[in-house]
Short mmCIF file of C-alpha atoms in Angstrom, two decimals:
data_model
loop_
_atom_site.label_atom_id
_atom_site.label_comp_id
_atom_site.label_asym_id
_atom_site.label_seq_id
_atom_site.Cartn_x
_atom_site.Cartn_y
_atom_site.Cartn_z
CA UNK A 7 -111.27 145.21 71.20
CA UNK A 8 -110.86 142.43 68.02
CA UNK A 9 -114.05 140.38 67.68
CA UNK A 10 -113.17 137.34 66.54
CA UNK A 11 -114.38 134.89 63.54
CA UNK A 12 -116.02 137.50 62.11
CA UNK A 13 -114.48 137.42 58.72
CA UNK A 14 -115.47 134.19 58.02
CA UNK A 15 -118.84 135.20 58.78
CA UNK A 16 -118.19 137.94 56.13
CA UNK A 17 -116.56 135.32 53.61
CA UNK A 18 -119.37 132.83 53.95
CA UNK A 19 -121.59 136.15 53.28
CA UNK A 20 -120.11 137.13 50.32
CA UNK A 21 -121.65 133.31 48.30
CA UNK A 22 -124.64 135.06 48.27
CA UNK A 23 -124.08 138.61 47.08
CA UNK A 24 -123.57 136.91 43.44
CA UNK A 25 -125.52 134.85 40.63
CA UNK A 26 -123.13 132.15 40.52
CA UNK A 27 -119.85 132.77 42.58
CA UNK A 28 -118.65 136.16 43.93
CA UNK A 29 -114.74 136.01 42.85
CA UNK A 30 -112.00 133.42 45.55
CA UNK A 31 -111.10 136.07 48.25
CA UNK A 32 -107.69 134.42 48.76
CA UNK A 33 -106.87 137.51 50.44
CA UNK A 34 -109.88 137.44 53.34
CA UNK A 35 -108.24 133.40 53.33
CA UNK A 36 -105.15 134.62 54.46
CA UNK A 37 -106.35 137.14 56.91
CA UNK A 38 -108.29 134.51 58.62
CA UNK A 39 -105.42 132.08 58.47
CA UNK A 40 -103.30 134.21 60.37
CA UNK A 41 -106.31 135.43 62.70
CA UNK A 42 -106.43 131.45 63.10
CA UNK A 43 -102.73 131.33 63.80
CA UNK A 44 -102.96 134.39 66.38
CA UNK A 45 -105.41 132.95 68.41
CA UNK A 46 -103.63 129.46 68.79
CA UNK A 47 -100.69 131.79 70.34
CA UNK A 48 -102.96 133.18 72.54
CA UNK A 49 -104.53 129.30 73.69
CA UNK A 50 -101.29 128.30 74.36
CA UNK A 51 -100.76 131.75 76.73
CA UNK A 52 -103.85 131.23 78.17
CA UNK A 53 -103.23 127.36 79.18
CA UNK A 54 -99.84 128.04 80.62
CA UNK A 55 -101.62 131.05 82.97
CA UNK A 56 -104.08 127.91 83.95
CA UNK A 57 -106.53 130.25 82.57
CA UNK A 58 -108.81 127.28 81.00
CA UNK A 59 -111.87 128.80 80.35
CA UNK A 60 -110.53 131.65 77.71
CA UNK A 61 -108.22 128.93 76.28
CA UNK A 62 -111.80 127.12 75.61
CA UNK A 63 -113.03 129.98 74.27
CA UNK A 64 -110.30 131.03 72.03
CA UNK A 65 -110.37 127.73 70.75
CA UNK A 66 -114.08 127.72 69.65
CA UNK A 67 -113.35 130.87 67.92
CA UNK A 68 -110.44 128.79 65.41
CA UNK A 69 -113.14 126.06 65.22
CA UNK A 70 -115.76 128.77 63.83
CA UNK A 71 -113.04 130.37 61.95
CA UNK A 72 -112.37 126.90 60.49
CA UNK A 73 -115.70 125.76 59.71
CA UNK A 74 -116.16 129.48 57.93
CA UNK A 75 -113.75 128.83 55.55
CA UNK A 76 -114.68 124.92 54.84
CA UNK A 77 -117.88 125.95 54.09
CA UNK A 78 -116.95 128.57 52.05
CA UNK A 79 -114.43 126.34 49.81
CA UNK A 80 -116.96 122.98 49.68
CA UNK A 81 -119.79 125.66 48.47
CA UNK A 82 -117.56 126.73 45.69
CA UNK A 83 -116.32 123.15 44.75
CA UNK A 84 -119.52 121.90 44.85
CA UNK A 85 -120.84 124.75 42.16
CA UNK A 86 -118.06 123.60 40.24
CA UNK A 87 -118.89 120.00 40.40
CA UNK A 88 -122.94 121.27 38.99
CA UNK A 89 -120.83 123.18 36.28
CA UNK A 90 -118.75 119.92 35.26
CA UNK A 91 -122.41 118.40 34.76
CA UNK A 92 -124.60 121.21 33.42
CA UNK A 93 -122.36 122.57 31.24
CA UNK A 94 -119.39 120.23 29.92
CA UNK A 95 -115.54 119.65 30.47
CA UNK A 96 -114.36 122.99 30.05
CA UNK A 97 -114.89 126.24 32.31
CA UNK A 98 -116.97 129.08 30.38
CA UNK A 99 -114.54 132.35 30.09
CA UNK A 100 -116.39 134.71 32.03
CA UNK A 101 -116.39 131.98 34.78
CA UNK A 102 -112.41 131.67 34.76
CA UNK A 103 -111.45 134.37 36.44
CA UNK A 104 -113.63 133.70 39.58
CA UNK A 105 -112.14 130.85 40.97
CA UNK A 106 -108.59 130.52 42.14
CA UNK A 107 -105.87 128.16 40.18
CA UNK A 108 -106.16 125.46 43.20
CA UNK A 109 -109.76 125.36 41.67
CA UNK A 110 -109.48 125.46 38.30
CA UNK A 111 -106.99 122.71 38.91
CA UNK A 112 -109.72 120.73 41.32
CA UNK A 113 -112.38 121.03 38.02
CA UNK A 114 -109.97 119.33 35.86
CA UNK A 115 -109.54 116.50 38.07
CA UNK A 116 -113.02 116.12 39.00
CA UNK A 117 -114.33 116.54 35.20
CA UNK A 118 -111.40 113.41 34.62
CA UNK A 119 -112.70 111.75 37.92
CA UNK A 120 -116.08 111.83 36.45
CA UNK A 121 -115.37 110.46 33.08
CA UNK A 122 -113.75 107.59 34.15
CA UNK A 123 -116.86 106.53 36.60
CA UNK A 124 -119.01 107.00 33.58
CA UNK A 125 -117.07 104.91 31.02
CA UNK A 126 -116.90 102.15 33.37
CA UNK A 127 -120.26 101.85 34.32
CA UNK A 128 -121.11 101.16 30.52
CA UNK A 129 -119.23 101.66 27.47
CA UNK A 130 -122.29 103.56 25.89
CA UNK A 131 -124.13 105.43 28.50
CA UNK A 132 -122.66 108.82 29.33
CA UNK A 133 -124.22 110.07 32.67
CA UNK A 134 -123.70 113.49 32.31
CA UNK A 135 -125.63 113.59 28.49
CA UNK A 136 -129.26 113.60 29.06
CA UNK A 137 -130.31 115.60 32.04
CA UNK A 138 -133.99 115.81 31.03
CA UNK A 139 -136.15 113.12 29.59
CA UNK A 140 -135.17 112.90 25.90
CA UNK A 141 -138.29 113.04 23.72
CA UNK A 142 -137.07 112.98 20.13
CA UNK A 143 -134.09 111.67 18.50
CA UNK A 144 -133.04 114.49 16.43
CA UNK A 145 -133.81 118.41 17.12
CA UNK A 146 -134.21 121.42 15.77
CA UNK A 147 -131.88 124.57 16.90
CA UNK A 148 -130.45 127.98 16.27
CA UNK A 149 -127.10 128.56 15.87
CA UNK A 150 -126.31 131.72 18.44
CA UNK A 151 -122.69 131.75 18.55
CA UNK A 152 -120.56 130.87 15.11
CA UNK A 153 -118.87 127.80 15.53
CA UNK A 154 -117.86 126.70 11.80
CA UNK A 155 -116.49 123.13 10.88
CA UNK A 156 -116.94 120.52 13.62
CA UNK A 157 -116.96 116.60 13.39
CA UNK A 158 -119.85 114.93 15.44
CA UNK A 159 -119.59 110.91 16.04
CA UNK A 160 -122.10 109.84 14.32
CA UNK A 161 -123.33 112.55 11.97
CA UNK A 162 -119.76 113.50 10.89
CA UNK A 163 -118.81 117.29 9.55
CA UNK A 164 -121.91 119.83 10.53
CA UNK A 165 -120.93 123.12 9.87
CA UNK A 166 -122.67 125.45 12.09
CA UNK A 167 -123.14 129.25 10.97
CA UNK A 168 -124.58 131.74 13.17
CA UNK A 169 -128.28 132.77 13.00
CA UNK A 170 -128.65 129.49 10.96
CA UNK A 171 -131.37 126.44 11.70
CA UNK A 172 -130.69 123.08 11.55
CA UNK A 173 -131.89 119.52 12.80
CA UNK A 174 -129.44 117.72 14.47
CA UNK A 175 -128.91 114.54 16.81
CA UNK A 176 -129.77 115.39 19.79
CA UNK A 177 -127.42 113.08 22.14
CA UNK A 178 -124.55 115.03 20.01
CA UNK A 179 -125.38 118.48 20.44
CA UNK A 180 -126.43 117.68 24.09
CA UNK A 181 -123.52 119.96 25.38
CA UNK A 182 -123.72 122.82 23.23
CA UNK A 183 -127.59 123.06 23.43
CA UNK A 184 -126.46 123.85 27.25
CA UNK A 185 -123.66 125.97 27.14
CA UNK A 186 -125.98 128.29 25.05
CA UNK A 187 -124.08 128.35 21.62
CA UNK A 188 -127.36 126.40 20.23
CA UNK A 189 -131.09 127.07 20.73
CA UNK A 190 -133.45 124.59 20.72
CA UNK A 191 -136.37 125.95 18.87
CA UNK A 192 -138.51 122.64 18.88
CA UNK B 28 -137.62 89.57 34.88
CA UNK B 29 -138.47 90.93 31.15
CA UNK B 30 -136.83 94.25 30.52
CA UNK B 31 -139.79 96.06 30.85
CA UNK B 32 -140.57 94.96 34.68
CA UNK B 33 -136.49 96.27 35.41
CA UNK B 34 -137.51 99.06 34.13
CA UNK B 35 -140.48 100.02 36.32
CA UNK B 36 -138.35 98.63 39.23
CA UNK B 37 -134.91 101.14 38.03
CA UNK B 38 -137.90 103.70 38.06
CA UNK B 39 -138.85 102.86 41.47
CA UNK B 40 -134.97 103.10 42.79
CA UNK B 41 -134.64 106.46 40.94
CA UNK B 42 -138.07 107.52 42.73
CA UNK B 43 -136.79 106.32 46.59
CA UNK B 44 -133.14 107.43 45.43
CA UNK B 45 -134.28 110.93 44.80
CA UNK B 46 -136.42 111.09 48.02
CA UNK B 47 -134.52 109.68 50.15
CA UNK B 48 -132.33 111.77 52.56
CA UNK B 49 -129.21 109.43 53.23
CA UNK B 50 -127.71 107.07 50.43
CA UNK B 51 -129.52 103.78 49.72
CA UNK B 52 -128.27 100.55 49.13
CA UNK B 53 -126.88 100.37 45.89
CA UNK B 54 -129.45 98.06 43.18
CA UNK B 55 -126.42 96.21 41.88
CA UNK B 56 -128.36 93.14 40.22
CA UNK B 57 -130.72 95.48 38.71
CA UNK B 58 -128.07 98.24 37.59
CA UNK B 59 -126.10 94.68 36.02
CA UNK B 60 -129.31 93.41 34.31
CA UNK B 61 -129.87 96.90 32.46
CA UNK B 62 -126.80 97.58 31.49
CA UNK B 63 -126.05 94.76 30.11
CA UNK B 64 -129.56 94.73 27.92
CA UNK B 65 -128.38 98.21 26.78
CA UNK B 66 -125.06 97.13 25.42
CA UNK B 67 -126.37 94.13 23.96
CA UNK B 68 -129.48 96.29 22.29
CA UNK B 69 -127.01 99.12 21.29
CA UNK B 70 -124.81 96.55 19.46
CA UNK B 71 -128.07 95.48 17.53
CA UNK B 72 -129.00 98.38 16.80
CA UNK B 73 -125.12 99.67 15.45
CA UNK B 74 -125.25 96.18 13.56
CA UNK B 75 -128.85 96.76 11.34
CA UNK B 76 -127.34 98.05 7.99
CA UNK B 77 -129.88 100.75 6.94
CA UNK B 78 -130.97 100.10 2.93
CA UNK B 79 -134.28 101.37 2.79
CA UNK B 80 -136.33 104.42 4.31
CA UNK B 81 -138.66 101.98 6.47
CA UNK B 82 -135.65 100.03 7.73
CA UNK B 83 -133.72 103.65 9.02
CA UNK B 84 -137.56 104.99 10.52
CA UNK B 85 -137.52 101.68 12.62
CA UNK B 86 -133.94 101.85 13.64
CA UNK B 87 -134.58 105.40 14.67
CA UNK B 88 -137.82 104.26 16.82
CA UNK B 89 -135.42 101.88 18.38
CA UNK B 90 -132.50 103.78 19.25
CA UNK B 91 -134.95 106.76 20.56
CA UNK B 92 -136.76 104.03 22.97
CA UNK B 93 -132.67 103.02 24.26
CA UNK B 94 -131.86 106.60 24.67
CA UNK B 95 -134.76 106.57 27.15
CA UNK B 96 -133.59 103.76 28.93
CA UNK B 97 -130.23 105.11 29.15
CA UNK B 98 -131.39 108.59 30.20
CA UNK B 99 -133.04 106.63 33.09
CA UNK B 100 -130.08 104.10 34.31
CA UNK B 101 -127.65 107.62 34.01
CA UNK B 102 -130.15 109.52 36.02
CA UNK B 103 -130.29 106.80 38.68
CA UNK B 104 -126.46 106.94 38.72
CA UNK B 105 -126.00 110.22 38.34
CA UNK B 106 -128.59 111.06 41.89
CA UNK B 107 -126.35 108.63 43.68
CA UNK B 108 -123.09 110.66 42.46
CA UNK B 109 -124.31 113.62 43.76
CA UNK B 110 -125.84 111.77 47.07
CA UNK B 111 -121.97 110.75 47.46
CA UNK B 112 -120.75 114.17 46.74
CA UNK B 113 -122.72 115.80 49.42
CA UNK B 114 -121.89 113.26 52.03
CA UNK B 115 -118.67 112.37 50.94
CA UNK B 116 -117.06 112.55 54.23
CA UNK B 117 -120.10 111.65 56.43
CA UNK B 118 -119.69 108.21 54.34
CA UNK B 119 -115.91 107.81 54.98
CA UNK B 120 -116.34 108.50 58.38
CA UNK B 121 -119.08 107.03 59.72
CA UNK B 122 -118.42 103.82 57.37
CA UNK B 123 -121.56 103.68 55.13
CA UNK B 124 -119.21 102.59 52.01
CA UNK B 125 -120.85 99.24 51.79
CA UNK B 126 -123.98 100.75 50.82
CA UNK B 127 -122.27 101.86 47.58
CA UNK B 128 -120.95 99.70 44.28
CA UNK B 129 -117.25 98.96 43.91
CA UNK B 130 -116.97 101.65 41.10
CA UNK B 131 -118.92 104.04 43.64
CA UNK B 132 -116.57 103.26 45.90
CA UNK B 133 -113.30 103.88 43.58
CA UNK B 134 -114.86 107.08 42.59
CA UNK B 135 -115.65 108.53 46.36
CA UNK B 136 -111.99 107.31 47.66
CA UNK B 137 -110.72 109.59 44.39
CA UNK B 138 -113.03 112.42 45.09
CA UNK B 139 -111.74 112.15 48.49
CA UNK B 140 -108.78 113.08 47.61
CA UNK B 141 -109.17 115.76 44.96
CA UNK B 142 -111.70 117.53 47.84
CA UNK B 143 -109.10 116.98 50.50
CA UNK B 144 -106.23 118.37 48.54
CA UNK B 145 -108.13 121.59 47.18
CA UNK B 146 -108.82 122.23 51.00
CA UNK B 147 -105.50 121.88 52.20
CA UNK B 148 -103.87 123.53 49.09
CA UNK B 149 -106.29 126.75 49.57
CA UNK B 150 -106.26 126.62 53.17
CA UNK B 151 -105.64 124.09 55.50
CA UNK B 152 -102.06 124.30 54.97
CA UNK B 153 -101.83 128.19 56.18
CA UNK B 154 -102.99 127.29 59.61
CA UNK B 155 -100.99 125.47 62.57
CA UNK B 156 -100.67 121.64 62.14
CA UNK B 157 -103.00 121.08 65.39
CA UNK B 158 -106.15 122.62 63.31
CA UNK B 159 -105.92 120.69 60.03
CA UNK B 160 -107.90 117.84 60.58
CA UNK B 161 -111.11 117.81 58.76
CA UNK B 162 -112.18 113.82 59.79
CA UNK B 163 -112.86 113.85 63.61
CA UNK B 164 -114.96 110.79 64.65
CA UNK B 165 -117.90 113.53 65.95
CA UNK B 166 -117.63 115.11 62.87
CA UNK B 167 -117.88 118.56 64.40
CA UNK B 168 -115.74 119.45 61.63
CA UNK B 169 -116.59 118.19 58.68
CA UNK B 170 -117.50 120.50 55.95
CA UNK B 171 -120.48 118.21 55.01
CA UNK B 172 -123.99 118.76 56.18
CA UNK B 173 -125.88 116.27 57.34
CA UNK B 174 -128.03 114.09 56.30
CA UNK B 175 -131.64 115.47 57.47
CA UNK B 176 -133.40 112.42 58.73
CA UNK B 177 -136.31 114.23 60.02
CA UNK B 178 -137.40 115.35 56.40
CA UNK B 179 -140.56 114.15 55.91
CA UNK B 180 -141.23 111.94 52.95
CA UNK B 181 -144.14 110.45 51.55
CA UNK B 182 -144.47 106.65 51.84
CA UNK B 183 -147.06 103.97 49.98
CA UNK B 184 -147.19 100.66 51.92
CA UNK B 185 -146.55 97.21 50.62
CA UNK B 186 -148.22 95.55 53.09
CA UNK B 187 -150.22 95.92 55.88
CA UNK B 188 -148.46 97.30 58.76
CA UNK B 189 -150.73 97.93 61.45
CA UNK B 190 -150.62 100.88 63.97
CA UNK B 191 -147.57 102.80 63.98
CA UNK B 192 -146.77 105.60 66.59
CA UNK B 193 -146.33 109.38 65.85
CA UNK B 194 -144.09 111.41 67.00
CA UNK B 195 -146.87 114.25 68.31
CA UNK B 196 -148.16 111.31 70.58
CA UNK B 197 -150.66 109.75 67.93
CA UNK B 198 -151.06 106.49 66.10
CA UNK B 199 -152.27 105.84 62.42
CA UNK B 200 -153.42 102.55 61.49
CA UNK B 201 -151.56 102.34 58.23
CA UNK B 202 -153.12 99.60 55.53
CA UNK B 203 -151.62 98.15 52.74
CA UNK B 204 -151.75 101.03 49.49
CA UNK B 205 -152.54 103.82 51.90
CA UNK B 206 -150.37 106.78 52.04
CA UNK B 207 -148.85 109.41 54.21
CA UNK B 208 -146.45 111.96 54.55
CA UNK B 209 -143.97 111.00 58.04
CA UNK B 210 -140.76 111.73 59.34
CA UNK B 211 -137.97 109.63 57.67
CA UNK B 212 -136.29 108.79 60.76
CA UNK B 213 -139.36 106.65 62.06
CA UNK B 214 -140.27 104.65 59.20
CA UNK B 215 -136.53 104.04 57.94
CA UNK B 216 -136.91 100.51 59.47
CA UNK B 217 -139.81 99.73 57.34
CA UNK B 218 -137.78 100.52 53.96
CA UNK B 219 -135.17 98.31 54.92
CA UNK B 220 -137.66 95.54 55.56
CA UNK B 221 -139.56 96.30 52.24
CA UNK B 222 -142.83 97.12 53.68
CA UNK B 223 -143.34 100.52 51.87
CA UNK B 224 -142.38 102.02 49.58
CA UNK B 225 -140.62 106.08 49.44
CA UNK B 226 -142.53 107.89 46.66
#
């Protein structure tokens, strides 16, 4: 005998067994879609044998099925949305390949989404720059990852080499301070 | 209201903001009133022209004391955000959207969409038509949890309140300044009526 809604139980499982996100199962999706799509066969069987209370049944089963898989997709979206936040509008490499293109294609509109909110609110605040209390007005970090020649707003071409130190503004370096390619060292 | 008093209040709507379990109303004369002191002080400050070494030291004292007061209004924003996020459709559906500020509100109906699309892209569109709803009145299905109104919070009272019943059966004779730890649920009333205080 098939025991039903017991792959989304496994795909809601499967969030925890990594550090961030275990790779988009689109295949375990699919199974469960058509699972889903099997078992609305069978309501309609079991309503036309007036057999109501397997119908009910059956049709909890989609329900749990459904809820599996909604939890398992808002879970992801909503790391995603953290990500946009933490870590700036692009998607770290070694993050790419764990989400599906209908993702990677949600974190583009919700990093745009979020952008516009922010320059609305006020032409100079951006929400997502300072997420802990800023304490000094220019900083001291480590280059960890060579970057070379960029242009910053304010303080204009900063050339960053790797393994050098240098004191920077912090509101401009914000980003890269949290994706890791700087170190704060004061 | 001198800046500095909006500023202890923005504190205090970050503070209930953050330990509040549902979304609060939105502090739209407040959130008004600071950002427009930011733009005007960040339009001073981009207008000093820097000449000597005391002059740039001062303008950097400045700017670092904005930057604080920006890191503040964006946090406030920013917990609402992802307050809205989380509850996105428990707020469409049950109708809470007046508790939010017009650009609050153009940002949820967007996020809406972008949340609804990614689930019917990945996979409400695989499964019969009957099934795809995701905004039933009960919301039995909606992906969101739920607010959880029985999270106990700590309160300070504004004023005195008198005896107030506990849920285990007991009362406590709360005074104004005095503070406890209760369910959200029961005092929600009191918030509303600006009694106490969430801290």
């Amino acid at each position: 005998m098939q025991i039903y809604a017991e792959k989304s139980k496994k795909l809601v499982r499967e969030l925890k067994t990594s550090k961030w996100l275990p790779p988009y199962n689109s295949g375990l999706i699919n199974e469960i879609s058509t699972e889903i799509t099997e078992l609305h066969g069978k309501v309609v069987e079991s309503l036309a044998s007036q057999n109501d209370n397997l119908a009910v049944l059956q049709a909890g089963c989609i329900e749990r099925n459904k809820r599996g898989v909604l939890a398992y997709l808002n879970y992801r979206a909503s790391k995603l949305e953290s990500l946009r936040v933490e870590n700036g509008p692009t998607i770290p490499p070694h993050y790419s390949h764990q989400l599906s293109s209908d993702e990677v294609d949600y974190f583009r509109k919700y990093s745009a989404l979020l952008q516009e909110y922010s320059s609305k609110v006020c032409e100079f605040v951006d929400i997502t720059a300072d997420l802990v209390p800023p304490k000094d007005l220019f900083i001291e970090v480590r280059v960890k990852e060579e970057i070379g020649d960029i242009v910053l707003p304010v303080s204009g071409q900063v050339t960053f080499k790797k393994n050098t130190a240098q004191l920077v503004r912090r509101e401009e370096v914000a980003s890269l301070v949290r994706q890791g390619v700087l170190k704060q060292t004061k | 209201m001198s800046l500095a008093e909006e500023i202890l209040q923005l504190e205090a709507a970050l503070r209930r903001e953050k330990v509040c379990p549902e979304i609060l109303n939105f502090e739209s004369e407040l959130v008004n009133k600071v950002v427009t002191a930011i733009e005007s002080k960040q339009k001073l400050i981009n207008s000093i022209t820097i000449e000597t070494i005391e002059q740039q030291f001062e303008t950097q004292i400045y700017q670092l004391d904005l930057d604080r007061i920006k890191y503040l209004l964006s946090n406030y924003l920013r917990t609402r955000l992802f307050k809205i996020q989380a509850l996105a459709f428990t707020i469409v559906i049950t109708n809470k959207a007046d508790m939010l500020s017009r650009k609050e509100l153009a940002f949820l109906e967007k996020y809406y969409i972008i949340k609804t699309n990614l689930f019917k892209k990945s996979f409400l569109l695989k499964i019969p038509e009957e099934f795809r709803s995701i905004d039933h009145e009960d919301h039995s299905t909606s992906p969101d949890t739920e607010p959880e109104m029985n999270k106990h919070v700590f309160i300070r009272a504004l004023d005195t309140i008198g005896n107030c019943k506990l849920p285990n059966g007991q009362t406590a004779n709360i005074n104004k300044d005095d503070i406890y730890l209760l369910p959200y649920s029961l005092i929600k009333p009191l918030i509303e009526l600006k009694k106490i205080d969430l801290i």
